[in-house]
Amino acid sequence: MRQPYLIKGRIISELKFERQNPREAALDIIIKVIEKGAYTNIEVFKSYGSGCYSELDRRFILELAYGTIKRWNTLDWVLEKFVSKPLNKLQPAVKNILRMGAYQLLYMDRVPASAACNESVKLAKKFGNKGTVKFVNAVLRNISRKYRSINDLDFPSITLDPVSHMSLKYSHPEWLVQRWIERYGIDDTIKLCKYNNKPPEHSVRINTYLTKVEEFKSLLTQEGIDFKNGKYCGEILIIEKNFGRLEIREDLKKFYIPQSEPSALIGCIAGPAAGSMILDTCAAPGIKATHLAQIMGNKGRIIALDIHRHRIELIKKNCQRLGITCIEPHLMDARNAKDHLKEKFDLILVDAPCSGTGVLNRRADARWRKSPEEIKKVAQLQKEILSGVIPLLKPGAPLVYSTCSLEPEENQMQVDWVLNNYPELKQQNLKNFVPSEDLLWGEKGKVFHSLPHLHDLDGFFAVRFVKIV
């Protein structure tokens, strides 16, 4: 149940903003995410849905909302130096006006300090009394007088306390920083954290079922939309400028769908043949399922499972968008698939639920929702899904297992578990499926693993098993 806000002595159930003010829109998103547990990407989409923001305003809203949420712990650490009472004692609106103001002062060098302070004061006038206005003004002006940017802060020593240093300087939870330091070392963990703090690229997969790559590129050029080719996948383009111009063109949406390059490489590793019978075990929202269909020329059958009814609708919506008709969405828990499905499959894709630690740059709030306990739980869920579908594999057929996690419990340890418990499955070499050996690891290139700090790509993992006859 949503909790009401107390503002100027009045109880209201939702913050109402004039849509033309980008800072108010960003504040609305931040409060819903931090205080109410909403998801940043969903709230940003809702905010954009009004269609009343310019491209410049959209970029500003995105940077301010994503940045404030990503830098949450660092901003609170700074604010605690200037606020005498605990931050959790402040009204939600006031607390997040301070966070958003501090973010502009410390991280957005294009925003003058005077504008950051003055605009925050204007917001405080709407959501507080005179004392609140003075308080917000004093705190932010004190910050601006002491620090010109985040680089002026004295963080804990990286030599004496590398975990605290990196957690605060690069805005990640300490437990995750500790794991990564143990695995990658200090230098690569810093690179990884920096990658996660970058704005994500706008990448799209061209729908080659309805258009050709060069034809779509020509369309973009005609519309004044700047792009570059993906590094590894010919169907992927990185939109460098005017992505909003592409988004509003309803007539062009059938020709592409947003997808990151390493995510698209999972479809390449699956490599389905036309006419195949395929099981996609955790299919929503259908990005990879539609890619498989695209590769097959929309010829064959793809049984697409998901456990949530509303996400089944997302699969249907994306199929309709791309003109795909060979996908059959089913509301089903993949853990029980062997008990309900009678068919045997030419290919099974287990794009497993995971911690998502490889895609933290795309999900601003995700780093604050994760925990070591969650990794243990999701690893067990992954085993149960694999156990529920491996018996459905035809002899000689492949099973592709993938995650967008960096954690070994969800990746290599699951591979070892499969090989130990299912001797009929053998791991395949991926050199014929992945266009660059830079992305391959392990014995004879049997593991695909893109690493943000090494490849400047989102972190994805995949292996391909085959059931020996």
Coordinates of C-alpha atoms in Angstrom, one line a residue:
M1 CA 0.0 0.0 0.0
R2 CA 1.4 3.4 -0.9
Q3 CA 2.3 5.7 2.0
P4 CA 1.0 9.3 1.8
Y5 CA 3.3 12.3 1.9
L6 CA 3.0 15.0 4.6
I7 CA 3.6 18.3 2.9
K8 CA 2.8 21.7 4.4
G9 CA 0.6 19.9 6.9
R10 CA -1.5 18.3 4.2
I11 CA -1.7 14.6 3.5
I12 CA -1.5 13.8 -0.2
S13 CA -1.2 10.4 -1.9
E14 CA 1.0 11.4 -4.8
L15 CA 3.2 14.2 -5.7
K16 CA 1.7 16.3 -8.5
F17 CA 4.0 18.3 -10.8
E18 CA 3.8 20.7 -13.6
R19 CA 5.1 18.5 -16.4
Q20 CA 7.1 21.3 -18.1
N21 CA 9.6 21.5 -15.2
P22 CA 12.3 18.8 -15.8
R23 CA 13.6 19.1 -12.2
E24 CA 10.2 18.4 -10.7
A25 CA 9.8 15.4 -13.0
A26 CA 13.2 14.1 -11.9
L27 CA 12.3 14.6 -8.3
D28 CA 9.1 12.7 -8.7
I29 CA 11.0 9.8 -10.2
I30 CA 13.6 9.8 -7.4
I31 CA 11.1 9.9 -4.6
K32 CA 9.1 7.0 -6.1
V33 CA 12.3 4.9 -6.5
I34 CA 14.1 5.7 -3.3
E35 CA 11.1 6.0 -1.0
K36 CA 8.5 3.7 -2.5
G37 CA 10.6 1.0 -4.2
A38 CA 9.6 1.8 -7.7
Y39 CA 11.9 0.9 -10.7
T40 CA 13.8 3.8 -12.3
N41 CA 13.3 2.7 -15.9
I42 CA 9.6 2.3 -15.5
E43 CA 9.2 5.7 -13.8
V44 CA 11.3 7.4 -16.5
F45 CA 9.2 5.8 -19.2
K46 CA 6.0 7.0 -17.5
S47 CA 7.4 10.5 -17.2
Y48 CA 8.4 10.5 -20.9
G49 CA 4.9 9.2 -21.8
S50 CA 3.4 12.6 -21.6
G51 CA 5.3 13.5 -24.7
C52 CA 5.6 17.2 -23.5
Y53 CA 9.4 17.2 -23.0
S54 CA 12.0 18.3 -25.6
E55 CA 14.9 16.0 -26.3
L56 CA 17.1 18.2 -24.2
D57 CA 14.7 18.1 -21.3
R58 CA 14.5 14.3 -21.6
R59 CA 18.3 14.0 -21.4
F60 CA 18.3 16.3 -18.4
I61 CA 15.6 14.3 -16.6
L62 CA 17.4 11.0 -17.3
E63 CA 20.8 12.2 -16.1
L64 CA 19.4 13.9 -13.0
A65 CA 17.2 10.9 -12.0
Y66 CA 19.6 8.1 -12.9
G67 CA 22.6 10.0 -11.5
T68 CA 21.0 10.8 -8.2
I69 CA 19.8 7.3 -7.7
K70 CA 23.1 5.7 -8.7
R71 CA 25.0 8.0 -6.4
W72 CA 22.6 7.6 -3.5
N73 CA 25.1 6.5 -0.9
T74 CA 27.8 9.0 -1.8
L75 CA 25.2 11.9 -1.8
D76 CA 24.0 10.8 1.7
W77 CA 27.6 10.6 2.9
V78 CA 28.2 14.2 1.8
L79 CA 24.9 15.5 3.1
E80 CA 25.5 14.0 6.5
K81 CA 28.5 16.4 6.8
F82 CA 26.2 19.4 6.6
V83 CA 22.9 18.2 8.2
S84 CA 22.9 17.8 12.0
K85 CA 19.9 15.5 12.2
P86 CA 19.7 12.0 10.7
L87 CA 18.6 12.2 7.0
N88 CA 15.9 9.6 7.7
K89 CA 14.2 12.1 9.9
L90 CA 13.7 14.5 7.0
Q91 CA 10.5 14.6 5.0
P92 CA 10.9 12.5 1.8
A93 CA 10.4 15.4 -0.5
V94 CA 13.0 17.6 1.3
K95 CA 15.5 14.8 1.7
N96 CA 15.4 14.1 -2.1
I97 CA 15.5 17.8 -3.0
L98 CA 18.8 17.9 -1.1
R99 CA 20.1 14.7 -2.8
M100 CA 19.2 16.0 -6.2
G101 CA 20.7 19.5 -5.5
A102 CA 23.9 17.9 -4.2
Y103 CA 24.1 15.8 -7.3
Q104 CA 23.9 18.8 -9.5
L105 CA 26.6 20.6 -7.5
L106 CA 29.0 17.7 -7.4
Y107 CA 28.5 15.8 -10.6
M108 CA 26.9 18.1 -13.2
D109 CA 29.6 20.6 -14.2
R110 CA 27.3 22.2 -16.9
V111 CA 24.8 23.3 -14.2
P112 CA 26.0 26.5 -12.4
A113 CA 26.0 26.2 -8.6
S114 CA 23.7 29.2 -8.4
A115 CA 21.1 27.4 -10.6
A116 CA 21.4 24.1 -8.6
C117 CA 20.7 26.0 -5.4
N118 CA 18.1 28.4 -6.6
E119 CA 16.0 25.7 -8.4
S120 CA 16.2 23.4 -5.3
V121 CA 14.9 26.3 -3.2
K122 CA 12.0 26.7 -5.6
L123 CA 11.1 23.1 -5.1
A124 CA 11.5 23.4 -1.3
K125 CA 8.9 26.3 -1.4
K126 CA 6.4 23.9 -3.0
F127 CA 6.9 21.1 -0.6
G128 CA 7.9 22.7 2.7
N129 CA 7.5 25.8 4.9
K130 CA 9.8 28.8 5.3
G131 CA 12.0 26.9 7.7
T132 CA 12.4 24.2 5.1
V133 CA 13.3 26.6 2.4
K134 CA 16.0 28.2 4.6
F135 CA 17.3 24.8 5.5
V136 CA 17.6 23.6 1.9
N137 CA 19.2 26.8 0.8
A138 CA 21.8 26.8 3.7
V139 CA 22.8 23.1 3.2
L140 CA 23.3 23.4 -0.6
R141 CA 25.1 26.7 -0.5
N142 CA 27.4 25.4 2.2
I143 CA 28.2 22.4 0.0
S144 CA 28.8 24.6 -3.0
R145 CA 31.2 26.9 -1.0
K146 CA 33.3 23.9 0.2
Y147 CA 33.2 21.6 -2.9
R148 CA 33.4 22.7 -6.5
S149 CA 32.9 19.0 -7.6
I150 CA 33.1 15.5 -6.4
N151 CA 36.8 15.5 -6.9
D152 CA 37.3 18.0 -4.0
L153 CA 36.1 15.5 -1.4
D154 CA 38.4 13.6 0.9
F155 CA 37.4 9.9 0.6
P156 CA 38.7 7.2 2.9
S157 CA 42.2 6.1 1.9
I158 CA 42.3 3.6 -0.9
T159 CA 45.4 2.1 0.7
L160 CA 44.1 1.7 4.2
D161 CA 40.4 1.0 3.4
P162 CA 40.0 0.3 -0.3
V163 CA 36.4 -1.1 0.1
S164 CA 35.1 2.1 1.8
H165 CA 37.0 4.3 -0.6
M166 CA 35.6 2.6 -3.7
S167 CA 32.1 2.3 -2.3
L168 CA 31.9 6.0 -1.5
K169 CA 33.9 7.4 -4.5
Y170 CA 32.2 5.1 -7.1
S171 CA 28.8 4.7 -5.4
H172 CA 28.4 0.9 -5.0
P173 CA 27.5 -1.2 -1.9
E174 CA 30.4 -2.3 0.1
W175 CA 29.7 -6.1 0.0
L176 CA 29.7 -5.9 -3.8
V177 CA 32.9 -4.0 -4.0
Q178 CA 34.5 -6.5 -1.6
R179 CA 33.5 -9.4 -3.9
W180 CA 34.9 -7.7 -7.0
I181 CA 38.1 -6.7 -5.4
E182 CA 38.7 -10.3 -4.4
R183 CA 38.0 -11.5 -7.9
Y184 CA 39.3 -8.7 -10.2
G185 CA 41.7 -6.7 -8.0
I186 CA 41.5 -3.0 -7.2
D187 CA 42.3 -1.5 -10.6
D188 CA 39.8 -3.5 -12.5
T189 CA 37.1 -3.1 -9.9
I190 CA 37.5 0.7 -10.2
K191 CA 37.1 0.3 -14.0
L192 CA 34.0 -1.8 -13.5
C193 CA 32.4 0.7 -11.1
K194 CA 33.2 3.5 -13.5
Y195 CA 31.5 1.6 -16.3
N196 CA 28.4 1.1 -14.2
N197 CA 28.2 4.9 -13.5
K198 CA 28.4 5.8 -17.2
P199 CA 25.1 6.6 -19.0
P200 CA 24.1 3.5 -20.9
E201 CA 24.4 3.4 -24.7
H202 CA 21.2 3.5 -26.8
S203 CA 21.7 0.3 -28.8
V204 CA 19.1 -1.3 -31.1
R205 CA 18.8 -4.6 -32.9
I206 CA 17.7 -4.3 -36.5
N207 CA 14.7 -6.5 -37.3
T208 CA 16.2 -8.3 -40.4
Y209 CA 12.9 -10.2 -40.8
L210 CA 11.3 -7.0 -42.1
T211 CA 14.2 -4.9 -43.4
K212 CA 17.9 -5.1 -44.3
V213 CA 20.7 -3.7 -42.3
E214 CA 21.8 -1.2 -44.9
E215 CA 18.2 -0.1 -45.6
F216 CA 17.6 0.7 -41.9
K217 CA 20.9 2.6 -41.7
S218 CA 19.7 4.7 -44.7
L219 CA 16.4 5.5 -42.9
L220 CA 18.3 6.7 -39.8
T221 CA 20.6 8.9 -42.0
Q222 CA 17.6 10.4 -43.7
E223 CA 16.1 11.2 -40.3
G224 CA 19.3 12.9 -39.0
I225 CA 19.9 10.1 -36.4
D226 CA 23.6 9.5 -35.8
F227 CA 24.7 6.0 -35.2
K228 CA 27.7 3.7 -35.3
N229 CA 28.0 -0.1 -35.9
G230 CA 28.2 -2.5 -33.0
K231 CA 31.6 -4.0 -32.3
Y232 CA 30.7 -7.6 -32.8
C233 CA 27.1 -8.1 -34.0
G234 CA 26.1 -6.8 -37.5
E235 CA 22.5 -6.4 -36.4
I236 CA 23.3 -4.0 -33.6
L237 CA 23.6 -0.2 -34.0
I238 CA 24.6 2.3 -31.3
I239 CA 22.5 5.4 -31.6
E240 CA 24.8 8.3 -30.7
K241 CA 22.5 11.3 -31.3
N242 CA 18.7 12.0 -31.5
F243 CA 17.5 8.6 -30.1
G244 CA 14.4 10.4 -29.0
R245 CA 13.7 11.3 -32.7
L246 CA 13.8 7.5 -33.4
E247 CA 11.6 6.6 -30.4
I248 CA 8.7 8.9 -31.5
R249 CA 8.5 7.5 -35.0
E250 CA 5.8 4.8 -34.6
D251 CA 6.1 3.8 -38.2
L252 CA 9.8 2.8 -37.7
K253 CA 9.4 0.7 -34.6
K254 CA 8.7 -2.5 -36.5
F255 CA 12.2 -2.3 -37.9
Y256 CA 14.1 -2.4 -34.6
I257 CA 14.0 -3.1 -30.9
P258 CA 16.3 -1.9 -28.1
Q259 CA 18.8 -4.5 -27.2
S260 CA 22.4 -4.4 -26.0
E261 CA 25.1 -6.1 -28.1
P262 CA 26.2 -8.9 -25.7
S263 CA 22.5 -9.7 -25.2
A264 CA 22.1 -10.1 -29.0
L265 CA 25.2 -12.4 -29.0
I266 CA 23.2 -14.9 -26.9
G267 CA 21.0 -15.3 -30.0
C268 CA 24.0 -15.9 -32.1
I269 CA 25.3 -18.5 -29.7
A270 CA 21.9 -20.3 -29.9
G271 CA 22.0 -20.1 -33.7
P272 CA 18.7 -21.7 -34.4
A273 CA 17.9 -23.2 -37.8
A274 CA 14.8 -22.4 -39.7
G275 CA 11.9 -24.7 -38.8
S276 CA 13.3 -25.5 -35.4
M277 CA 11.1 -26.3 -32.3
I278 CA 12.5 -24.1 -29.6
L279 CA 11.8 -23.6 -25.9
D280 CA 12.6 -20.2 -24.3
T281 CA 12.2 -20.9 -20.6
C282 CA 12.2 -17.4 -19.2
A283 CA 11.2 -15.4 -22.2
A284 CA 9.7 -12.1 -21.1
P285 CA 9.8 -9.5 -22.5
G286 CA 10.6 -11.4 -25.6
I287 CA 13.7 -9.6 -26.8
K288 CA 15.8 -12.8 -27.2
A289 CA 12.8 -14.9 -28.3
T290 CA 12.1 -12.5 -31.2
H291 CA 15.8 -12.5 -32.1
L292 CA 15.7 -16.3 -32.4
A293 CA 12.5 -16.0 -34.6
Q294 CA 14.3 -13.3 -36.7
I295 CA 17.3 -15.6 -37.2
M296 CA 14.9 -18.4 -38.3
G297 CA 13.1 -16.1 -40.7
N298 CA 9.9 -16.5 -38.6
K299 CA 9.8 -20.2 -39.6
G300 CA 9.4 -22.8 -36.9
R301 CA 7.9 -22.7 -33.4
I302 CA 9.1 -21.0 -30.2
I303 CA 7.4 -21.9 -27.0
A304 CA 8.0 -18.9 -24.8
L305 CA 7.4 -19.3 -21.1
D306 CA 7.1 -16.8 -18.3
I307 CA 5.7 -17.1 -14.7
H308 CA 4.1 -13.6 -14.7
R309 CA 0.9 -12.9 -16.6
H310 CA 1.6 -9.3 -17.2
R311 CA 5.0 -10.2 -18.7
I312 CA 3.4 -12.6 -21.1
E313 CA 1.6 -9.6 -22.5
L314 CA 5.0 -7.9 -23.1
I315 CA 6.1 -10.9 -25.2
K316 CA 2.9 -10.6 -27.3
K317 CA 3.4 -6.9 -27.7
N318 CA 7.0 -7.2 -28.9
C319 CA 6.0 -10.0 -31.3
Q320 CA 3.3 -7.7 -32.7
R321 CA 5.7 -4.8 -33.0
L322 CA 8.2 -6.9 -35.0
G323 CA 5.7 -8.9 -37.1
I324 CA 6.8 -12.2 -35.5
T325 CA 4.1 -14.9 -35.6
C326 CA 6.1 -18.1 -34.7
I327 CA 6.3 -17.4 -31.0
E328 CA 3.7 -19.0 -28.6
P329 CA 3.7 -17.4 -25.2
H330 CA 2.7 -19.7 -22.3
L331 CA 2.1 -18.8 -18.7
M332 CA 4.2 -21.5 -17.0
D333 CA 6.8 -21.9 -14.4
A334 CA 9.8 -23.4 -16.2
R335 CA 10.7 -25.4 -13.1
N336 CA 7.7 -27.6 -13.9
A337 CA 8.0 -27.6 -17.7
K338 CA 9.0 -31.3 -17.9
D339 CA 5.7 -32.2 -16.2
H340 CA 3.5 -30.1 -18.5
L341 CA 5.1 -30.0 -22.0
K342 CA 5.0 -33.2 -24.1
E343 CA 7.2 -31.9 -26.9
K344 CA 11.0 -32.5 -27.3
F345 CA 12.9 -29.5 -28.5
D346 CA 15.6 -28.8 -31.1
L347 CA 17.0 -26.0 -28.9
I348 CA 16.4 -24.8 -25.4
L349 CA 17.3 -21.3 -24.2
V350 CA 17.7 -20.8 -20.4
D351 CA 18.2 -17.1 -20.2
A352 CA 18.0 -17.4 -16.4
P353 CA 16.8 -15.0 -13.8
C354 CA 19.9 -13.6 -12.2
S355 CA 21.4 -10.9 -9.9
G356 CA 22.0 -8.7 -12.9
T357 CA 25.4 -7.4 -11.7
G358 CA 26.6 -7.2 -15.3
V359 CA 24.0 -4.6 -16.3
L360 CA 24.1 -2.2 -13.3
N361 CA 24.8 0.7 -15.6
R362 CA 21.3 0.3 -17.2
R363 CA 19.4 -0.1 -14.0
A364 CA 20.1 2.8 -11.7
D365 CA 18.5 1.4 -8.6
A366 CA 19.6 -2.2 -9.0
R367 CA 22.9 -1.9 -7.1
W368 CA 20.9 -0.9 -4.0
R369 CA 18.5 -3.8 -4.2
K370 CA 21.1 -6.6 -4.4
S371 CA 22.4 -8.7 -1.5
P372 CA 24.6 -11.8 -1.1
E373 CA 21.5 -13.7 0.1
E374 CA 19.8 -12.9 -3.2
I375 CA 22.7 -14.4 -5.2
K376 CA 22.3 -17.7 -3.2
K377 CA 18.5 -17.7 -3.8
V378 CA 18.7 -17.0 -7.5
A379 CA 21.5 -19.6 -8.0
Q380 CA 19.2 -22.2 -6.5
L381 CA 16.3 -21.0 -8.7
Q382 CA 18.6 -21.4 -11.8
K383 CA 19.3 -25.0 -10.9
E384 CA 15.6 -25.7 -10.5
I385 CA 14.9 -24.2 -13.9
L386 CA 17.6 -26.2 -15.6
S387 CA 16.3 -29.4 -13.9
G388 CA 12.9 -28.6 -15.2
V389 CA 13.8 -28.3 -18.8
I390 CA 16.9 -30.5 -19.5
P391 CA 14.7 -33.6 -19.9
L392 CA 12.9 -31.9 -22.8
L393 CA 16.0 -31.7 -25.0
K394 CA 16.2 -33.9 -28.1
P395 CA 19.3 -36.1 -28.5
G396 CA 21.9 -34.1 -30.4
A397 CA 20.2 -30.8 -29.6
P398 CA 21.8 -27.8 -27.9
L399 CA 20.9 -26.0 -24.6
V400 CA 22.1 -22.4 -24.2
Y401 CA 22.5 -21.2 -20.6
S402 CA 23.0 -17.4 -20.2
T403 CA 22.9 -14.7 -17.5
C404 CA 23.6 -11.0 -17.2
S405 CA 25.6 -11.6 -14.0
L406 CA 29.2 -11.4 -13.2
E407 CA 29.0 -13.7 -10.2
P408 CA 30.6 -17.2 -10.4
E409 CA 27.8 -18.8 -8.4
E410 CA 25.4 -18.0 -11.3
N411 CA 27.8 -18.7 -14.1
Q412 CA 30.8 -21.2 -14.0
M413 CA 29.6 -22.9 -10.9
Q414 CA 26.3 -23.6 -12.6
V415 CA 28.1 -25.0 -15.6
D416 CA 30.0 -27.3 -13.3
W417 CA 26.8 -28.4 -11.6
V418 CA 25.2 -29.2 -15.0
L419 CA 28.2 -31.3 -16.2
N420 CA 28.3 -33.2 -12.9
N421 CA 24.6 -33.9 -12.7
Y422 CA 23.8 -34.4 -16.4
P423 CA 26.5 -36.6 -18.0
E424 CA 24.5 -36.7 -21.2
L425 CA 25.3 -33.0 -21.7
K426 CA 28.7 -31.8 -23.1
Q427 CA 29.9 -28.3 -23.4
Q428 CA 30.5 -27.0 -26.9
N429 CA 33.2 -24.8 -28.3
L430 CA 31.8 -21.3 -29.2
K431 CA 34.3 -20.2 -31.8
N432 CA 31.9 -20.8 -34.6
F433 CA 29.2 -18.7 -32.8
V434 CA 31.0 -15.7 -31.4
P435 CA 32.7 -13.4 -33.9
S436 CA 35.7 -12.5 -31.6
E437 CA 37.8 -14.8 -29.4
D438 CA 38.4 -11.8 -27.1
L439 CA 35.0 -12.6 -25.6
L440 CA 35.7 -16.3 -25.1
W441 CA 37.2 -17.9 -22.0
G442 CA 38.0 -21.3 -20.6
E443 CA 39.2 -24.5 -22.2
K444 CA 38.9 -24.3 -26.0
G445 CA 36.8 -21.2 -25.9
K446 CA 33.8 -22.8 -24.3
V447 CA 32.6 -19.8 -22.3
F448 CA 31.3 -16.5 -23.6
H449 CA 31.7 -13.8 -21.0
S450 CA 31.7 -10.0 -21.8
L451 CA 33.2 -8.0 -18.9
P452 CA 32.5 -4.3 -18.6
H453 CA 36.0 -3.4 -17.4
L454 CA 37.7 -5.3 -20.2
H455 CA 35.4 -5.1 -23.2
D456 CA 33.5 -1.9 -22.5
L457 CA 30.3 -3.9 -22.9
D458 CA 27.6 -5.0 -20.5
G459 CA 28.4 -8.1 -18.5
F460 CA 26.9 -11.3 -20.0
F461 CA 27.7 -15.0 -19.7
A462 CA 26.7 -17.9 -21.9
V463 CA 27.6 -21.5 -22.6
R464 CA 26.2 -24.0 -25.1
F465 CA 25.6 -27.6 -24.1
V466 CA 24.7 -30.4 -26.5
K467 CA 22.9 -33.6 -25.6
I468 CA 25.0 -36.4 -26.9
V469 CA 23.2 -39.2 -28.7

